[in-house]
Coordinates of C-alpha atoms and ligand atoms in Angstrom, one line a residue:
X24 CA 88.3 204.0 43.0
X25 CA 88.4 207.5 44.2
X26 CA 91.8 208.2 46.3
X27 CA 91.6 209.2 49.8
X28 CA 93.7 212.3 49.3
X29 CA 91.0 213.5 47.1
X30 CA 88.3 213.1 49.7
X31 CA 90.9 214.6 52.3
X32 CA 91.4 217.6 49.9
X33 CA 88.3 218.3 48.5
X34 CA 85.6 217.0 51.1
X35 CA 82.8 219.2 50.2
X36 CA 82.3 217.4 47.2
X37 CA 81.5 214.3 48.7
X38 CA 80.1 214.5 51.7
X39 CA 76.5 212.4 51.7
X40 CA 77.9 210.5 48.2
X41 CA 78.3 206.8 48.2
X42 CA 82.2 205.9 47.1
X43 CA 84.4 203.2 46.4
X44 CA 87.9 203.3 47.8
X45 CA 90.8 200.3 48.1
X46 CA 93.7 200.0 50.4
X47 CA 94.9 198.1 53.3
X48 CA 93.7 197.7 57.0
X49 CA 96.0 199.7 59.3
X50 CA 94.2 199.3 62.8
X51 CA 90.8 197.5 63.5
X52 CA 88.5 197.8 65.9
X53 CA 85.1 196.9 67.5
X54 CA 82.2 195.9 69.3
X55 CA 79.8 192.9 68.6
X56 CA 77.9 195.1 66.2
X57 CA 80.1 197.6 65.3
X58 CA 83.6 198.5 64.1
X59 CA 86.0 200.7 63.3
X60 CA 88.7 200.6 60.2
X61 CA 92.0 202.5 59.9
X62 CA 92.4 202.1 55.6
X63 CA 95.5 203.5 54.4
X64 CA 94.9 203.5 50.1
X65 CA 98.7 205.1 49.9
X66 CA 97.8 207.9 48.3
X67 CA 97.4 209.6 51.3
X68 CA 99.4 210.1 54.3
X69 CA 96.5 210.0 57.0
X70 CA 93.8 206.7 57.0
X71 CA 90.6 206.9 56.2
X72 CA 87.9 206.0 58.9
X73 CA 85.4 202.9 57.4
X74 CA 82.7 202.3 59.5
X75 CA 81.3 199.0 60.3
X76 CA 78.0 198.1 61.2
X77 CA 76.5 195.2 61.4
X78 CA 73.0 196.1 60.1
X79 CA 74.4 197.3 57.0
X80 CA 77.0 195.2 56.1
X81 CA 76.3 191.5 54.9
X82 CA 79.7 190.1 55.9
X83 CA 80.5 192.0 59.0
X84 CA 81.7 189.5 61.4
X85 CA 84.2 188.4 58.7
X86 CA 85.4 192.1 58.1
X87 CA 85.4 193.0 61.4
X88 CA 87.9 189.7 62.5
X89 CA 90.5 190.5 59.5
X90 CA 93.8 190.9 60.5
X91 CA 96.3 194.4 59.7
X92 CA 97.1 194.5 56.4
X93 CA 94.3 193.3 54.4
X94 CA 93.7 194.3 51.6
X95 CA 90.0 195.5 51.1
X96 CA 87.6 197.4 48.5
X97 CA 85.3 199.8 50.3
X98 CA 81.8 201.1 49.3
X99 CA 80.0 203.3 51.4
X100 CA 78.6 207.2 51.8
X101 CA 81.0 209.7 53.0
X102 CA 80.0 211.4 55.8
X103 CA 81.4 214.5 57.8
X104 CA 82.3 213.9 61.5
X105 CA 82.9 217.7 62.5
X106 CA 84.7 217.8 65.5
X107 CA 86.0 214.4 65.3
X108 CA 89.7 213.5 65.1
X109 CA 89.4 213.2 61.2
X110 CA 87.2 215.5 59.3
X111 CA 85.1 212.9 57.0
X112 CA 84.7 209.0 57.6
X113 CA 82.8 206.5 54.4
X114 CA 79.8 204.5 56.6
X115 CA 80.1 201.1 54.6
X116 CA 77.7 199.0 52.8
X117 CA 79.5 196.9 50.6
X118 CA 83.3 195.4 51.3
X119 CA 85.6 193.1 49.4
X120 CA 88.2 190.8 50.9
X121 CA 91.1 191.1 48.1
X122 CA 93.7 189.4 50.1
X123 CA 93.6 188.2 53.5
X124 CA 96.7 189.2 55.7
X125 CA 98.5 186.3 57.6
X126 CA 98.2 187.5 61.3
X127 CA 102.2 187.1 61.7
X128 CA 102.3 190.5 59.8
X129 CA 105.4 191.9 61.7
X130 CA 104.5 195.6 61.4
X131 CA 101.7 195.6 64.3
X132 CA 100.4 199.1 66.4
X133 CA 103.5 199.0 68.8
X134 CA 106.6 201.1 67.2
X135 CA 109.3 199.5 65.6
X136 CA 112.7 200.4 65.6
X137 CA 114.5 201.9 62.3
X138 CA 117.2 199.4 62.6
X139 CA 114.4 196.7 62.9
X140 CA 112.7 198.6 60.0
X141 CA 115.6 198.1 57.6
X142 CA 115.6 194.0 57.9
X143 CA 111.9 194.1 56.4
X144 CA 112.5 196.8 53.7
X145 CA 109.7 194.6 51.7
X146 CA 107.7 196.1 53.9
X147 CA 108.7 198.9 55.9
X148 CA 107.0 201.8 53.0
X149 CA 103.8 200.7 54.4
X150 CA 104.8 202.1 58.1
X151 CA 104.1 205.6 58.9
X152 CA 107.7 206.9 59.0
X153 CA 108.9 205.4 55.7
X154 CA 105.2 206.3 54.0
X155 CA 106.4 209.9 54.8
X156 CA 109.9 209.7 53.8
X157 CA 109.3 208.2 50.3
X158 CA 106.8 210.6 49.3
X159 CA 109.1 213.3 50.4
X160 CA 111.6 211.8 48.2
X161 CA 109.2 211.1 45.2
X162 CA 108.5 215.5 45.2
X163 CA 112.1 216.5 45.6
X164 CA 112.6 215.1 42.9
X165 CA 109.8 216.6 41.2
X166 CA 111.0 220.3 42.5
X167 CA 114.9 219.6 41.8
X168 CA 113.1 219.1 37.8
X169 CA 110.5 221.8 38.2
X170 CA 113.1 224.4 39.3
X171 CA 115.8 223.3 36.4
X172 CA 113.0 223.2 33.8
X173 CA 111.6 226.5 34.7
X174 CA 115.0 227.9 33.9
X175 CA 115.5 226.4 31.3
X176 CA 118.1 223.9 32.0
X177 CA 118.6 221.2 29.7
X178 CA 118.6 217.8 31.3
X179 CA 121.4 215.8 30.3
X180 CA 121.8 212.2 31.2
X181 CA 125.6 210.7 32.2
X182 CA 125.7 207.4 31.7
X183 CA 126.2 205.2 34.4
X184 CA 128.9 202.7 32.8
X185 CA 132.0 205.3 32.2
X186 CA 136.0 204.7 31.7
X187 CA 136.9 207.7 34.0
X188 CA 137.2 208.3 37.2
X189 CA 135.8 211.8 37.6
X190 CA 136.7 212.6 41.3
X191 CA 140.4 211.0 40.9
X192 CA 140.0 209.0 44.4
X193 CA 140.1 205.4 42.9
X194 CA 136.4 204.4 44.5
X195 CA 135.0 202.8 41.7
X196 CA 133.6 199.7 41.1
X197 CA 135.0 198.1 38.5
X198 CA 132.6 196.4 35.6
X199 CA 134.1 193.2 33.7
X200 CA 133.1 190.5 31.2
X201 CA 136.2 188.3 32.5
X202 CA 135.4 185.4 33.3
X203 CA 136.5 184.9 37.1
X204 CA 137.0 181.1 36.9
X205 CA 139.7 181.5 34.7
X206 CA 141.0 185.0 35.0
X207 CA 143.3 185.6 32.0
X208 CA 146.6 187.0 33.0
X209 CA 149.6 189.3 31.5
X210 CA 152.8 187.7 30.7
X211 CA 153.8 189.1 33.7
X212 CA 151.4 187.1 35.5
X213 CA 149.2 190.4 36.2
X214 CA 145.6 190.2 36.1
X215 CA 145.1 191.3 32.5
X216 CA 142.4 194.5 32.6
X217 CA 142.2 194.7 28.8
X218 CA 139.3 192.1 28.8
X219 CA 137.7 194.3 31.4
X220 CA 134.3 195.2 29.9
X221 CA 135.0 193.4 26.6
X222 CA 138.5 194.3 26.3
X223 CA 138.5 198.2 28.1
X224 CA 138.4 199.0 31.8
X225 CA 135.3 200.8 32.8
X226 CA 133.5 201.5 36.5
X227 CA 130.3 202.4 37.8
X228 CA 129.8 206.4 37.4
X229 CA 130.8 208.2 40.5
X230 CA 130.1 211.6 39.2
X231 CA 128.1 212.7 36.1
X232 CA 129.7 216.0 36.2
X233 CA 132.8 215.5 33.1
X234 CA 129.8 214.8 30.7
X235 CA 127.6 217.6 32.1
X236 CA 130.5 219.6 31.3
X237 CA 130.4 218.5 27.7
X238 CA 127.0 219.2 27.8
X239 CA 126.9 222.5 29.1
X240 CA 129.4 223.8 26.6
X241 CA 126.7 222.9 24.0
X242 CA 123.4 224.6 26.0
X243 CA 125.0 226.4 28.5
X244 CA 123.2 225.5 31.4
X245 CA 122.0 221.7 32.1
X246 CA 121.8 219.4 34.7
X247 CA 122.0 215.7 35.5
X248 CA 119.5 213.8 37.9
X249 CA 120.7 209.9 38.3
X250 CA 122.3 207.3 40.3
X251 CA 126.0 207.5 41.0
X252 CA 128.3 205.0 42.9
X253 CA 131.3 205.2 45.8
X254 CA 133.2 202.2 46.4
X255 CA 134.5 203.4 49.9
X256 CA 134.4 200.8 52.8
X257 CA 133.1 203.3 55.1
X258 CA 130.2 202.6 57.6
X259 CA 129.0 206.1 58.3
X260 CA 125.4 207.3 58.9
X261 CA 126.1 209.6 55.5
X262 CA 128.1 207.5 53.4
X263 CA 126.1 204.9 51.0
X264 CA 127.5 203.1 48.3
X265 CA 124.9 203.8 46.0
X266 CA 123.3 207.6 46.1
X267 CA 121.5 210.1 43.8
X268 CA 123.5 212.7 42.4
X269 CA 121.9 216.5 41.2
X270 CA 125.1 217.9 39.3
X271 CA 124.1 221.1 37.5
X272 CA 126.7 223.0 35.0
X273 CA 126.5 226.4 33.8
X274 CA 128.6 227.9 31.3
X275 CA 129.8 231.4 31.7
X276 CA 128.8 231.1 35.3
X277 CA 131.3 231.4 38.2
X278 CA 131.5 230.2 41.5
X279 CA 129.6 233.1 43.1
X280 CA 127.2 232.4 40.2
X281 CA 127.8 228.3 41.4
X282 CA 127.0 229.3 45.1
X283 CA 123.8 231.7 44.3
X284 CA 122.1 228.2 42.2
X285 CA 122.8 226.1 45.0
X286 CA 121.2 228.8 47.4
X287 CA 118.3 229.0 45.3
X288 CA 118.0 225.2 44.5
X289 CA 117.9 224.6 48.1
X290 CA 115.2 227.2 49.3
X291 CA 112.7 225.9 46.6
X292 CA 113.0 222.3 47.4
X293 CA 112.6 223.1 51.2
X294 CA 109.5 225.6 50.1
X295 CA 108.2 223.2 47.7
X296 CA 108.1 220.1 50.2
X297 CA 106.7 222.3 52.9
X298 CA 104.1 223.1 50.9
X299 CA 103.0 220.0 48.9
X300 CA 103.9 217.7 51.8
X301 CA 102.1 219.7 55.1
X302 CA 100.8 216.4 56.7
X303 CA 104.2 214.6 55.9
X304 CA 106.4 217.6 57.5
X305 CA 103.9 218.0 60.5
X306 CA 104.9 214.0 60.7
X307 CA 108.5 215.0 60.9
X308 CA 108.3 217.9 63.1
X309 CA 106.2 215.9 66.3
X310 CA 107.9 212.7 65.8
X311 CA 111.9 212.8 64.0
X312 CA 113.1 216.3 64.9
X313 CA 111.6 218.8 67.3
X314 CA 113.3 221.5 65.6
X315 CA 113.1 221.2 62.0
X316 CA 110.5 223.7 61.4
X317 CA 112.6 226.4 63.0
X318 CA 115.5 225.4 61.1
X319 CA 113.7 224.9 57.6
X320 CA 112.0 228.1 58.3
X321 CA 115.7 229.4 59.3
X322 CA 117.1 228.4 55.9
X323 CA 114.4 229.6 53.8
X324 CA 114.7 232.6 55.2
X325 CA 117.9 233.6 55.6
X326 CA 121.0 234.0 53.4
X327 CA 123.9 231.5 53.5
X328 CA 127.3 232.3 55.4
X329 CA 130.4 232.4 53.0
X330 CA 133.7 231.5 54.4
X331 CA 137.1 230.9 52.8
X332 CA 138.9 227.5 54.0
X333 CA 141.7 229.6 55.3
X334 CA 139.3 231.5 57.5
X335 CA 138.0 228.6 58.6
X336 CA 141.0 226.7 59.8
X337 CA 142.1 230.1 61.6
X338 CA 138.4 230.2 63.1
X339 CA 138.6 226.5 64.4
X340 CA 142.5 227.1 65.7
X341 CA 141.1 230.1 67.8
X342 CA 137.6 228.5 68.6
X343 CA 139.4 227.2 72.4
X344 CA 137.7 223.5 71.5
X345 CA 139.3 220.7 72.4
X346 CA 139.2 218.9 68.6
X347 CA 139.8 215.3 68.2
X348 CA 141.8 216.3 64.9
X349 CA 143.8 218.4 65.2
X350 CA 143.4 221.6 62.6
X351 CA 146.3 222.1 60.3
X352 CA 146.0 224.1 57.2
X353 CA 146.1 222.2 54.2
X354 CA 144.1 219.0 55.6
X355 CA 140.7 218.4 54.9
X356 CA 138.2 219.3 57.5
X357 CA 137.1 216.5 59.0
X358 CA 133.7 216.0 60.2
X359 CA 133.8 217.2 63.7
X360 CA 135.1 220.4 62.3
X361 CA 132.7 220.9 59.6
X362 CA 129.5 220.3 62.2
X363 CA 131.3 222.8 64.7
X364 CA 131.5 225.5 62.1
X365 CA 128.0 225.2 60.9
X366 CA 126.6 224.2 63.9
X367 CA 128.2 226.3 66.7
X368 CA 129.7 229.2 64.8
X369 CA 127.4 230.1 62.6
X370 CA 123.7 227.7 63.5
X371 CA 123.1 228.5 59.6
X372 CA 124.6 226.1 56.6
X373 CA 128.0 227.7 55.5
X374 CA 129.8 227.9 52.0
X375 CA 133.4 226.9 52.6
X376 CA 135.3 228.1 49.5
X377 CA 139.1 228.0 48.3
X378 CA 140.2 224.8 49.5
X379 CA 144.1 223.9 49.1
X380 CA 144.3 222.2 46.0
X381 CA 145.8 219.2 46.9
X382 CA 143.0 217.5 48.7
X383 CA 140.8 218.6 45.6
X384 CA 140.0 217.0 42.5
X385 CA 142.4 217.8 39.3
X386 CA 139.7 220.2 37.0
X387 CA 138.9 223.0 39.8
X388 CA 140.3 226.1 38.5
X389 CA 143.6 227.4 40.4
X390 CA 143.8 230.5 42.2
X391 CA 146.2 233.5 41.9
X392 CA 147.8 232.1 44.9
X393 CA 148.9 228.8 43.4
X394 CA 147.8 227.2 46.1
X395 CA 144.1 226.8 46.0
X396 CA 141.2 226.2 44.2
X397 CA 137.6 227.5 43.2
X398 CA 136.1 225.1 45.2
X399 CA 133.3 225.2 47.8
X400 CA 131.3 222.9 50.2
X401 CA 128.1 223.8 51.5
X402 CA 128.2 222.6 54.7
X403 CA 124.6 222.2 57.0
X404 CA 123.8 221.6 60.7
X405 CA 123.3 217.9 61.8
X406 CA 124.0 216.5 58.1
X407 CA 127.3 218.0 57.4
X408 CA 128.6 218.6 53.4
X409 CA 125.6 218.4 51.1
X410 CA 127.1 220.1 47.7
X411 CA 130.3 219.9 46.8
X412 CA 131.2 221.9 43.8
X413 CA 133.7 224.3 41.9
X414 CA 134.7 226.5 39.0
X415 CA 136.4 224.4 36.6
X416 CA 139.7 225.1 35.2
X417 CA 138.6 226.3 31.7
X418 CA 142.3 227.3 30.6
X419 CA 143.6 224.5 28.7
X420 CA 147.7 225.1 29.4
X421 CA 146.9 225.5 33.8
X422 CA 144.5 222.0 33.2
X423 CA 147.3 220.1 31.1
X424 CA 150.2 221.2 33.8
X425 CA 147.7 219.9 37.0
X426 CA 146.8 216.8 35.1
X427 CA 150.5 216.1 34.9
X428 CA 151.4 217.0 38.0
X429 CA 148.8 214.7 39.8
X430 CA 150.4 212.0 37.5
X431 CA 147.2 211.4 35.5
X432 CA 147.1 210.0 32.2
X433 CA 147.2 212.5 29.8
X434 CA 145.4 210.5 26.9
X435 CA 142.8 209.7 28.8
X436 CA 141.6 213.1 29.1
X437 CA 141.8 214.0 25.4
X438 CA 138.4 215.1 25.1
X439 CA 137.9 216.9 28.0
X440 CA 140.9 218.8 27.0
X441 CA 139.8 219.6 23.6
X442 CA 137.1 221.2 25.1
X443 CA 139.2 223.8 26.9
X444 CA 140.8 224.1 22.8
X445 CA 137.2 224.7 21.1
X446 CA 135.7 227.9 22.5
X447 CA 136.3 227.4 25.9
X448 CA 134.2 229.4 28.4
X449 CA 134.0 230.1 32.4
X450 CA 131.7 227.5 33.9
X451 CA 131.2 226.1 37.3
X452 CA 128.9 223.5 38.3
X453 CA 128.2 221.4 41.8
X454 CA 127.0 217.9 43.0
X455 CA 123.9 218.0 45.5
X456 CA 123.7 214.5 47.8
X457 CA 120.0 213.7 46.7
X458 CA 120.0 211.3 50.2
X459 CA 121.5 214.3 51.9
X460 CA 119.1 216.6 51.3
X461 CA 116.2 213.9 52.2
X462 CA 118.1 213.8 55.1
X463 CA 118.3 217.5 56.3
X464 CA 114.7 218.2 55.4
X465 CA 113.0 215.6 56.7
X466 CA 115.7 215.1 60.0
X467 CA 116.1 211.3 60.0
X468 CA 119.7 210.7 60.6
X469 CA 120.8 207.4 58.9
X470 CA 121.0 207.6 55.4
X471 CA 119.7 204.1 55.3
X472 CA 116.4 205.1 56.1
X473 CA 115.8 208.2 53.4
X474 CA 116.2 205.6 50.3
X475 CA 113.7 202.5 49.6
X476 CA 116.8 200.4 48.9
X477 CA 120.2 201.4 50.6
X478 CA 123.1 199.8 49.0
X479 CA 126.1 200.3 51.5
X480 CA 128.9 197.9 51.9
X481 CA 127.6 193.8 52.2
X482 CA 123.7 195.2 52.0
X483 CA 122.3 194.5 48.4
X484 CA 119.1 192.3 50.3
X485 CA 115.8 193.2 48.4
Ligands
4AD11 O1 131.8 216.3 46.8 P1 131.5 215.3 45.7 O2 132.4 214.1 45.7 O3 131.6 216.1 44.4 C1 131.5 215.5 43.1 O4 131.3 214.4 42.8 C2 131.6 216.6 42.0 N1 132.0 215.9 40.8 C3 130.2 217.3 41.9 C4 130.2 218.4 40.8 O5 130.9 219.4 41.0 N2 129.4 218.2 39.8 O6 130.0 214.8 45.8 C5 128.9 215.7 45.8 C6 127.9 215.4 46.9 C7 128.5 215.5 48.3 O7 128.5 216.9 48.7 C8 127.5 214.7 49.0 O8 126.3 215.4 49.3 C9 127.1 213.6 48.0 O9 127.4 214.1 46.8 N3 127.9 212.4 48.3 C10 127.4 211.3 48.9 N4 126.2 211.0 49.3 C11 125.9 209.8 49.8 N5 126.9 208.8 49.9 C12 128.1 209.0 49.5 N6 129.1 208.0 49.5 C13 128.4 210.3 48.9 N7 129.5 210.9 48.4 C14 129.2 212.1 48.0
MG12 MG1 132.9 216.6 48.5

């Protein structure tokens, strides 16, 4: 079978050959002696046009009468239909029933709502939106490896079952071999954690970044691509509990260094998409978000804004709004205040840098000033944070004190320690939301609907 993305892209070819194509009935149409077939193969964004007619085709009454969603296999001569809605359309002479579709097939001409969408995730990649989010999806990831690759960044896989706790905020999901009928306890009548995971505690990943680190004192630069995990109890559009997770690492790099990959990673995704992707994106810019071609070709365009945390509290004290939250340095920025810095201030996404280092994670290196840290968000209109990232404390005296002071334990970090004692080097390194970016390119909202299988809290169906 020839796809219908080849026919689509190289039409000359076959125009006045006879083909053989498979896929699935998406609308149906017709006159006594005559039809007209909507096939979607999937390897294609648009259908291709199969014409019936009844002088040509020995089972035409049965083809004509099948219900959305059969499956069929289509020979017939491609011809060209200038002028026409669709460029080519395949006259048929010879079609195959594969499978019949049950005419209670839910997703029928009349649009269907997202939330209606995510009960039938079985089926909801055959429906135009979710056809054009996945294959999105399916080529960023291709560019976020094409653009590492072509660097010459080393990918480095984290595992997935880990004994730390990279981010130090205690959302993990725990992994054990106990046996939760009979959960052996401490003489103390404590749940006894040392048969966690045949006798040691471990947790789902949430960050692959203490390994890249490893890693990237080894080959200098590398990156990790993979599935990481948040145990938060949060019902947000942006918060799932299982996401994708682009953490690069480079040695001798600092954040400015940090900031300028993250630019670039960004731009070429959003180029690369654009331009492998045109009908997709079109898709997106009638039908999701009226503006996203402005604002992809905005970002592509344009440099990002660098502010310091400091400057932005001061900017959102003096902005006159009327905040929910109020601002206060040394709290986090919360949502509203992110979106009114990248959205009002600045219509552009923002690097927010130098956070207080007390509502940051232990290993960001410490500032002059005591008082913050090498950190930065990159923070984008209508999604919010998308990378979250920093220079990591590389000296190993400033890294013990912190770890101490935030009351971790010491042994546990033995390793990561010794790396600051054997040749330790500058390096920086970020985490870019793989949904997140899905999200902002393609300007669906829910974060739900921009993975084939969300996992958020009490949703593991399918
Ligand atoms: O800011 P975060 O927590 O940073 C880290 O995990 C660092 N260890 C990364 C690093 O420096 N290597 O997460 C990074 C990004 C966020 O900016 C956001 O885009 C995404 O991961 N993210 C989530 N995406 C979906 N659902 C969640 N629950 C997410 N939590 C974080
Ligand atoms: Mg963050």
């Amino acid at each position: 079978f020839i796809t219908v993305k080849e026919l689509y892209r190289n039409q000359e070819e076959y125009i006045g050959k006879t083909v053989k194509v498979a896929g699935w009935i998406r609308t149906s149409r017709g006159s006594k002696n005559f039809g007209f077939v909507e096939l979607n193969d999937g390897s294609f964004f648009k259908n291709m046009q199969i014409i019936l007619a009844d002088d040509k085709l020995d089972n035409f009454k049965e083809i004509s009468k099948l219900p959305i969603s059969s499956s069929i296999l289509v020979e017939g001569e491609v011809v060209s239909t200038e002028g026409a809605k669709q460029p080519i359309e395949i006259h048929a002479t010879n079609i195959v029933v594969e499978g019949e579709s049950d005419s209670s097939y839910p997703l029928q001409k009349k649009r269907h709502t997202l939330e209606y969408l995510r009960t039938i995730a079985h089926l909801r990649p055959r429906s135009n939106t979710f056809s054009a989010v996945f294959r999105v999806r399916s080529l960023a990831a291709y560019a976020i490896h094409k653009f590492f690759q072509e660097r010459n960044f080393v990918y480095a896989h984290s595992p997935i079952i880990t004994g730390s706790d990279c981010e130090g905020a205690g959302e993990m999901f725990r992994l054990t071999t106990m046996d939760l009928n009979n959960i052996p306890k401490t003489e103390e009548g404590n749940i006894d954690y040392s048969k966690d995971f045949f006798g040691k505690e471990a947790n789902l990943t949430v960050s692959g970044q203490l390994n890249a680190e490893i890693m990237a004192l080894a080959f200098r630069n590398v990156y990790t691509f993979g599935p990481t995990f948040r145990a938060e109890n949060s019902f947000t559009q942006r918060h799932a509990s299982e996401f994708w997770m682009i953490e690069p690492e480079i040695a001798f790099g600092d954040l400015e260094d940090d900031m300028e990959l993250a630019e670039d990673l960004i731009k070429y995704i959003i180029n690369y998409v654009m331009e492998n992707a045109p009908e997709e994106m079109e898709f997106f810019n009638s039908f999701i978000d009226k503006g996203l071609f402005d604002r992809l070709n905005n970002v592509v365009n344009s440099e990002f804004k660098r502010i310091t945390y400091t400057e932005a509290v001061e900017l959102l004290q003096n902005s006159g709004h009327e905040f929910e939250y109020p601002v206060n340095w040394g709290d986090d920025l919360q949502t509203e205040h992110e979106r009114y810095i990248t959205e009002q201030v600045f219509n552009a996404p923002v690097f927010v840098t130098d956070y207080p280092k007390d509502i940051k994670a232990f290993y960001m290196r410490m500032n002059e000033d005591g008082k913050t840290v090498r950190a930065m968000d990159l923070l984008v209109p209508g999604v919010g944070e998308i990378v979250g990232g920093s220079q990591r404390e590389e000296r190993e005296d400033v890294l013990l004190e912190r770890i101490k002071e935030l009351g971790l334990n010491e042994e546990d970090y033995w390793w990561y320690l010794e790396l600051r004692k054997f040749g330790t080097a500058t390096h920086s390194g970020f985490g870019l939301g793989f949904e997140r970016i899905i999200m902002y390119m393609t300007g669906m909202s829910n974060i739900r609907d921009v993975i084939p299988f969300p996992r958020t809290p009490r949703n593991a169906e399918f």
